[in-house]
């Protein structure tokens, strides 16, 4: 989703006064929640701590978000928006797709807290009891479909390596990316995510 | 580690009577802990629930294990032992290494609870506050080194693809495996771990 579209959705007409203030408070809650979930995960992260960190009461937090799940969804939507801004629109020249992917990977290095949050959330959400299970399953479905469609553009132009189709390219790129980030979180000096992901992209594609 | 060696360590002379009983109780705690951690993760998994599930009091559990970290380490060691038994010794014929890896991956499909546990634990452990951080960092170091040495055997015989060295082979195989398992946990029908991992191994190696 291109960033401009998002900006329109969130702030239709450069709001002023109480509406602008309310958007600022909402954003403050999202940032506090990102910080709390990044350390404790979603299940153990408390809304009390989120409220304290945002300088609000619990009731004020729940005025903006009906429940903890809604806060989580806002945290993820906020991060997706940032990632989309960094990636920019899908390159018209299919040969530039790997570079757009690596741009996001390189930027993630500056946000280890969020990467940790995301890794914990996905792992937690795989539990049958977790309230966010459907949400993450759908999120991965969408991600696979989105990656599949960009790699299909490369496939169409003969830019995938022999024996590689867009479905494998999508699934494997998402998987290796998640796995590299995990190793990097545990030992940042040992693994460079963007460089290893770049090698993977090099192996599954070929230059024009 | 070959299974026979382990068996000797755990049960030096086919123990009978109280010693045998104590080994059985210890194993019962390990199995109860695996079940509890698999649903709640390590941080939220309670020793009370582990004790209940094992049909013991909390004090009895702590007679066998000094603390929760020790229980976690026993759970992981137990699982490593099972994985080693399935993998068998490292193949003397380097060309058989990918197949030995895929054997473990296929077997993991029968243990989604453990895979979930492992994914949550690794993600949780990447938090700076987590008591298991060093343990997991060292575990991944060992895994990377171990994979590096088996892929080095393949490299020596010219069995890695052009541009692939044993270090990239090790890091990428561990990463894609973890990432595929995550996607599989979220949507088992959408991703076949062993088949996608097999495609990765196919891309980074070449037949003799």
Coordinates of C-alpha atoms in Angstrom, one line a residue:
Chain A
X1 CA 0.0 0.0 0.0
X2 CA 1.6 3.3 -1.0
X3 CA 2.1 5.7 1.9
X4 CA 0.0 8.5 0.5
X5 CA -3.1 6.4 0.5
X6 CA -2.5 5.6 4.2
X7 CA -1.9 9.2 5.1
X8 CA -5.3 10.1 3.6
X9 CA -7.1 7.3 5.6
X10 CA -5.6 8.4 8.9
X11 CA -5.9 12.2 8.5
X12 CA -8.5 13.1 5.9
X13 CA -8.1 16.9 6.1
X14 CA -5.2 17.9 8.3
X15 CA -7.2 17.9 11.5
X16 CA -6.8 20.6 14.1
X17 CA -7.9 21.1 17.7
X18 CA -9.4 18.2 19.6
X19 CA -9.3 15.7 16.7
X20 CA -5.6 16.4 16.1
X21 CA -5.0 15.9 19.9
X22 CA -6.8 12.7 19.9
X23 CA -4.7 11.4 16.9
X24 CA -1.6 12.3 18.9
X25 CA -2.8 10.4 22.0
X26 CA -3.7 7.4 19.9
X27 CA -0.2 7.4 18.4
X28 CA 1.3 7.8 21.9
X29 CA -0.6 4.6 23.0
X30 CA 0.6 2.7 19.9
X31 CA 4.2 3.7 20.7
X32 CA 4.0 2.8 24.4
X33 CA 2.4 -0.6 23.4
X34 CA 5.2 -1.3 20.9
X35 CA 7.7 -0.7 23.7
X36 CA 5.9 -2.9 26.2
X37 CA 5.1 -5.8 23.8
X38 CA 8.7 -5.7 22.5
X39 CA 10.0 -6.7 26.0
X40 CA 7.2 -8.8 27.4
X41 CA 5.5 -10.2 24.3
X42 CA 1.7 -9.8 23.8
X43 CA 0.4 -12.3 26.4
X44 CA 2.5 -11.1 29.3
X45 CA 2.5 -7.4 28.2
X46 CA 0.1 -5.5 30.5
X47 CA -2.3 -2.7 29.5
X48 CA -1.5 -1.1 32.8
X49 CA 2.1 -0.7 31.8
X50 CA 1.1 0.6 28.4
X51 CA -1.1 3.2 30.0
X52 CA 1.6 4.2 32.5
X53 CA 4.2 4.5 29.7
X54 CA 1.8 6.7 27.7
X55 CA 1.1 8.9 30.7
X56 CA -2.6 7.9 30.7
X57 CA -5.1 6.0 32.9
X58 CA -6.3 2.5 31.9
X59 CA -9.7 4.0 31.2
X60 CA -8.2 6.5 28.8
X61 CA -6.4 3.8 26.9
X62 CA -9.7 1.8 26.5
X63 CA -11.4 5.0 25.3
X64 CA -9.2 4.7 22.2
X65 CA -9.0 0.9 21.9
X66 CA -11.8 -1.5 22.8
X67 CA -9.4 -4.2 24.0
X68 CA -5.8 -5.4 23.9
X69 CA -6.2 -7.1 20.6
X70 CA -7.2 -3.8 19.0
X71 CA -4.0 -2.2 20.4
X72 CA -1.9 -5.0 18.9
X73 CA -3.6 -4.6 15.5
X74 CA -2.9 -0.9 15.6
X75 CA 0.8 -1.6 16.5
X76 CA 1.2 -3.9 13.6
X77 CA -0.7 -1.6 11.2
X78 CA 1.6 1.3 12.3
X79 CA 4.6 -0.8 11.6
X80 CA 3.3 -2.0 8.2
X81 CA 2.8 1.7 7.2
X82 CA 6.4 2.5 8.1
X83 CA 7.7 -0.6 6.2
X84 CA 5.6 0.4 3.1
X85 CA 7.0 4.0 3.3
X86 CA 10.5 2.6 3.3
X87 CA 9.9 0.1 0.5
X88 CA 8.1 2.6 -1.7
X89 CA 5.7 1.5 -4.4
X90 CA 6.3 -1.9 -6.0
X91 CA 9.1 -1.3 -8.7
X92 CA 7.7 -1.2 -12.2
X93 CA 11.0 -2.7 -13.4
X94 CA 10.8 -6.3 -12.0
X95 CA 14.6 -6.5 -11.8
X96 CA 14.5 -3.9 -9.0
X97 CA 12.3 -6.1 -6.7
X98 CA 15.1 -7.8 -4.8
X99 CA 16.6 -4.4 -4.0
X100 CA 13.3 -3.1 -2.7
X101 CA 13.1 -6.1 -0.4
X102 CA 16.6 -5.6 0.9
X103 CA 15.8 -1.9 1.7
X104 CA 13.2 -3.1 4.2
X105 CA 15.6 -5.7 5.7
X106 CA 18.3 -3.1 6.1
X107 CA 16.0 -0.7 7.8
X108 CA 14.8 -3.4 10.2
X109 CA 18.3 -3.4 11.7
X110 CA 17.5 -0.1 13.3
X111 CA 14.4 -1.5 15.0
X112 CA 15.5 -4.7 16.9
X113 CA 12.7 -4.0 19.5
X114 CA 10.0 -4.3 16.9
X115 CA 11.6 -7.3 15.2
X116 CA 11.7 -9.0 18.6
X117 CA 8.1 -8.1 19.2
X118 CA 7.1 -9.4 15.9
X119 CA 9.0 -12.7 16.4
X120 CA 7.4 -13.3 19.8
X121 CA 3.9 -12.4 18.6
X122 CA 4.1 -14.8 15.6
X123 CA 5.4 -17.6 17.8
X124 CA 2.8 -17.0 20.5
X125 CA 0.0 -16.7 18.0
X126 CA 0.7 -20.2 16.7
X127 CA -0.6 -21.6 19.9
X128 CA -4.2 -23.0 19.5
X129 CA -5.4 -20.9 22.5
X130 CA -4.1 -17.6 21.3
X131 CA -6.7 -14.9 20.4
X132 CA -4.5 -13.5 17.6
X133 CA -4.1 -16.9 15.8
X134 CA -6.5 -16.0 12.9
X135 CA -5.1 -12.5 12.6
X136 CA -1.5 -13.8 12.1
X137 CA -2.6 -16.7 9.8
X138 CA -4.3 -14.1 7.6
X139 CA -1.4 -11.8 7.7
X140 CA 1.0 -14.5 6.5
X141 CA -1.4 -15.5 3.8
X142 CA -1.5 -11.9 2.6
X143 CA 2.3 -11.6 2.8
X144 CA 2.8 -14.8 0.8
X145 CA 0.3 -13.7 -1.8
X146 CA 1.9 -10.3 -2.1
X147 CA 5.4 -11.7 -2.4
X148 CA 4.0 -14.3 -4.8
X149 CA 2.7 -11.6 -7.1
X150 CA 5.9 -9.6 -7.1
X151 CA 8.0 -12.7 -7.9
X152 CA 5.4 -13.6 -10.6
X153 CA 6.3 -10.4 -12.3
X154 CA 10.0 -11.5 -12.2
X155 CA 9.1 -15.0 -13.4
X156 CA 7.2 -13.6 -16.3
X157 CA 10.4 -11.8 -17.4
X158 CA 12.5 -14.9 -17.0
X159 CA 14.2 -13.4 -13.9
X160 CA 13.8 -16.4 -11.6
X161 CA 16.5 -19.1 -11.4
X162 CA 15.9 -22.4 -13.2
X163 CA 13.6 -24.6 -11.0
X164 CA 12.3 -21.7 -9.0
X165 CA 8.7 -20.5 -9.3
X166 CA 7.0 -17.5 -7.7
X167 CA 5.4 -19.6 -5.0
X168 CA 8.6 -21.1 -3.8
X169 CA 10.3 -17.7 -4.1
X170 CA 7.7 -16.1 -1.9
X171 CA 7.5 -18.8 0.8
X172 CA 11.3 -19.2 1.0
X173 CA 12.0 -15.5 1.1
X174 CA 9.6 -14.9 3.9
X175 CA 10.9 -18.0 5.8
X176 CA 14.6 -17.2 5.5
X177 CA 14.0 -13.6 6.4
X178 CA 12.1 -14.6 9.7
X179 CA 14.7 -17.2 10.5
X180 CA 17.7 -14.8 9.9
X181 CA 16.1 -12.2 12.1
X182 CA 15.7 -14.7 14.9
X183 CA 19.4 -15.6 14.7
X184 CA 20.3 -11.9 14.6
X185 CA 18.2 -11.1 17.6
X186 CA 20.0 -13.8 19.6
X187 CA 23.5 -12.7 18.4
X188 CA 23.6 -9.5 16.3
X189 CA 27.3 -9.8 15.6
X190 CA 27.0 -13.3 14.2
X191 CA 24.4 -12.7 11.4
X192 CA 23.8 -9.9 8.9
X193 CA 20.2 -10.3 7.9
X194 CA 20.3 -8.1 4.7
X195 CA 23.5 -9.7 3.4
X196 CA 22.4 -13.3 3.9
X197 CA 18.9 -12.5 2.5
X198 CA 20.7 -10.9 -0.4
X199 CA 22.5 -14.2 -1.1
X200 CA 19.2 -16.1 -1.0
X201 CA 17.6 -13.6 -3.5
X202 CA 20.7 -14.0 -5.6
X203 CA 20.3 -17.8 -5.7
X204 CA 16.6 -17.8 -6.5
X205 CA 16.8 -15.1 -9.2
X206 CA 19.0 -14.3 -12.2
X207 CA 20.0 -11.0 -13.6
X208 CA 18.3 -9.6 -16.7
Chain B
X1 CA 25.5 -37.4 19.8
X2 CA 24.7 -41.1 19.1
X3 CA 21.8 -42.3 21.2
X4 CA 23.8 -45.2 22.9
X5 CA 26.2 -42.7 24.5
X6 CA 23.3 -40.8 26.0
X7 CA 21.6 -43.9 27.3
X8 CA 24.8 -44.8 29.1
X9 CA 25.0 -41.3 30.7
X10 CA 21.4 -41.4 31.9
X11 CA 21.3 -45.0 33.1
X12 CA 24.8 -46.3 33.8
X13 CA 23.9 -49.9 34.9
X14 CA 20.3 -50.6 34.2
X15 CA 19.1 -49.2 37.5
X16 CA 16.4 -50.9 39.5
X17 CA 14.3 -50.0 42.5
X18 CA 14.4 -46.4 43.8
X19 CA 16.9 -45.1 41.2
X20 CA 14.8 -46.4 38.3
X21 CA 11.7 -44.9 39.9
X22 CA 13.4 -41.6 40.2
X23 CA 14.4 -41.6 36.5
X24 CA 10.8 -42.3 35.6
X25 CA 9.6 -39.4 37.7
X26 CA 12.1 -37.1 36.2
X27 CA 11.0 -38.1 32.7
X28 CA 7.4 -37.5 33.8
X29 CA 8.2 -34.0 34.8
X30 CA 10.0 -33.4 31.5
X31 CA 7.0 -34.5 29.6
X32 CA 4.6 -32.5 31.6
X33 CA 6.8 -29.4 31.2
X34 CA 7.0 -29.9 27.4
X35 CA 3.1 -30.0 27.3
X36 CA 2.8 -26.9 29.5
X37 CA 5.5 -24.8 27.8
X38 CA 4.1 -25.8 24.4
X39 CA 0.8 -24.0 25.1
X40 CA 1.9 -21.1 27.3
X41 CA 5.5 -20.6 26.4
X42 CA 8.3 -20.5 29.0
X43 CA 7.6 -17.2 30.7
X44 CA 3.9 -17.8 31.2
X45 CA 4.2 -21.5 31.8
X46 CA 3.7 -22.2 35.5
X47 CA 5.6 -24.8 37.6
X48 CA 2.3 -25.4 39.5
X49 CA 0.7 -26.6 36.3
X50 CA 3.7 -28.7 35.5
X51 CA 3.5 -30.4 38.9
X52 CA -0.3 -30.9 38.6
X53 CA 0.1 -32.5 35.2
X54 CA 2.9 -34.8 36.4
X55 CA 0.7 -35.7 39.5
X56 CA 3.3 -34.3 41.9
X57 CA 3.6 -31.5 44.4
X58 CA 5.6 -28.4 43.6
X59 CA 8.1 -29.4 46.2
X60 CA 8.6 -32.8 44.5
X61 CA 9.3 -31.1 41.2
X62 CA 11.9 -28.9 42.8
X63 CA 13.5 -32.0 44.4
X64 CA 14.4 -33.0 40.8
X65 CA 15.1 -29.6 39.3
X66 CA 16.6 -26.6 41.2
X67 CA 14.5 -24.1 39.2
X68 CA 12.4 -23.5 36.1
X69 CA 15.4 -22.9 33.9
X70 CA 16.7 -26.4 34.8
X71 CA 13.4 -27.8 33.7
X72 CA 13.6 -26.0 30.4
X73 CA 17.1 -27.2 29.8
X74 CA 16.0 -30.8 30.5
X75 CA 13.1 -30.4 28.1
X76 CA 15.4 -29.2 25.3
X77 CA 18.1 -31.9 26.0
X78 CA 15.4 -34.5 25.9
X79 CA 14.2 -33.3 22.5
X80 CA 17.7 -33.0 21.2
X81 CA 18.2 -36.6 22.1
X82 CA 15.1 -37.7 20.2
X83 CA 16.2 -35.6 17.2
X84 CA 19.7 -37.2 17.3
X85 CA 18.1 -40.7 17.4
X86 CA 16.0 -39.9 14.3
X87 CA 18.9 -38.3 12.4
X88 CA 21.3 -41.1 13.2
X89 CA 25.0 -40.5 13.1
X90 CA 26.4 -37.9 10.6
X91 CA 26.5 -39.8 7.2
X92 CA 30.0 -40.8 6.1
X93 CA 28.9 -40.2 2.6
X94 CA 28.6 -36.4 2.4
X95 CA 26.0 -36.7 -0.4
X96 CA 23.6 -38.2 2.1
X97 CA 23.6 -35.2 4.4
X98 CA 20.6 -33.4 2.9
X99 CA 18.5 -36.5 3.3
X100 CA 19.5 -36.8 7.0
X101 CA 18.4 -33.2 7.6
X102 CA 15.1 -33.8 5.8
X103 CA 14.5 -36.9 8.0
X104 CA 14.4 -34.7 11.1
X105 CA 12.2 -32.1 9.3
X106 CA 9.7 -34.8 8.4
X107 CA 9.7 -36.2 11.9
X108 CA 9.0 -32.7 13.4
X109 CA 5.6 -32.7 11.6
X110 CA 4.4 -35.2 14.2
X111 CA 5.4 -32.9 17.0
X112 CA 3.7 -29.5 16.4
X113 CA 3.5 -28.8 20.1
X114 CA 7.2 -29.1 20.5
X115 CA 7.9 -27.0 17.4
X116 CA 5.6 -24.3 18.8
X117 CA 7.3 -24.5 22.1
X118 CA 10.7 -24.1 20.5
X119 CA 9.6 -21.2 18.3
X120 CA 8.1 -19.3 21.3
X121 CA 11.2 -20.0 23.5
X122 CA 13.6 -18.7 20.9
X123 CA 11.6 -15.6 20.3
X124 CA 11.1 -15.0 24.0
X125 CA 14.7 -15.6 24.7
X126 CA 15.8 -12.9 22.3
X127 CA 14.5 -10.3 24.8
X128 CA 17.3 -8.6 26.8
X129 CA 15.5 -9.4 30.1
X130 CA 15.1 -13.1 29.5
X131 CA 17.0 -15.5 31.7
X132 CA 17.5 -18.0 28.8
X133 CA 19.1 -15.5 26.5
X134 CA 22.7 -16.9 26.8
X135 CA 21.5 -20.5 26.6
X136 CA 19.7 -19.9 23.3
X137 CA 22.5 -17.8 21.9
X138 CA 25.0 -20.6 22.6
X139 CA 22.6 -23.2 21.3
X140 CA 22.3 -21.4 18.0
X141 CA 26.1 -21.0 17.9
X142 CA 26.5 -24.7 18.3
X143 CA 23.9 -25.5 15.7
X144 CA 25.5 -23.2 13.2
X145 CA 28.9 -24.7 13.9
X146 CA 27.5 -28.2 13.6
X147 CA 25.7 -27.5 10.3
X148 CA 28.8 -25.6 9.1
X149 CA 31.0 -28.7 9.6
X150 CA 28.6 -31.1 7.8
X151 CA 28.3 -28.7 4.9
X152 CA 32.1 -28.3 4.9
X153 CA 32.3 -32.0 4.2
X154 CA 30.0 -31.5 1.2
X155 CA 32.0 -28.4 0.1
X156 CA 35.2 -30.4 0.2
X157 CA 33.7 -32.9 -2.2
X158 CA 32.4 -30.2 -4.6
X159 CA 28.8 -30.9 -3.5
X160 CA 27.8 -27.3 -2.8
X161 CA 26.3 -25.1 -5.6
X162 CA 28.5 -22.4 -7.2
X163 CA 28.8 -19.3 -5.0
X164 CA 27.6 -21.3 -1.8
X165 CA 30.1 -21.9 1.0
X166 CA 29.5 -24.0 4.2
X167 CA 28.8 -20.9 6.4
X168 CA 26.0 -19.6 4.1
X169 CA 24.7 -23.1 3.7
X170 CA 24.5 -23.6 7.5
X171 CA 23.0 -20.1 8.4
X172 CA 20.5 -20.2 5.5
X173 CA 19.4 -23.8 6.2
X174 CA 18.8 -23.1 9.9
X175 CA 17.0 -19.9 9.1
X176 CA 14.7 -21.2 6.4
X177 CA 13.9 -24.2 8.5
X178 CA 12.8 -22.0 11.5
X179 CA 10.8 -19.7 9.2
X180 CA 9.0 -22.5 7.4
X181 CA 8.1 -24.1 10.7
X182 CA 6.6 -20.8 11.8
X183 CA 4.4 -20.5 8.7
X184 CA 3.5 -24.2 9.1
X185 CA 2.4 -23.6 12.7
X186 CA 0.1 -20.8 11.6
X187 CA -1.4 -22.7 8.7
X188 CA -0.4 -26.3 8.4
X189 CA -2.2 -26.8 5.1
X190 CA -0.4 -24.0 3.4
X191 CA 3.2 -25.0 3.9
X192 CA 5.0 -28.3 3.8
X193 CA 8.3 -27.8 5.7
X194 CA 10.2 -30.8 4.5
X195 CA 9.3 -30.3 0.8
X196 CA 10.3 -26.5 0.9
X197 CA 13.4 -27.2 2.9
X198 CA 14.3 -29.9 0.3
X199 CA 14.0 -27.3 -2.5
X200 CA 16.3 -25.0 -0.5
X201 CA 18.8 -27.8 0.0
X202 CA 18.5 -28.6 -3.8
X203 CA 19.4 -25.0 -4.6
X204 CA 22.5 -24.8 -2.4
X205 CA 23.9 -28.2 -3.3
X206 CA 24.6 -30.1 -6.4
X207 CA 24.5 -33.9 -6.9
X208 CA 27.7 -35.9 -7.0

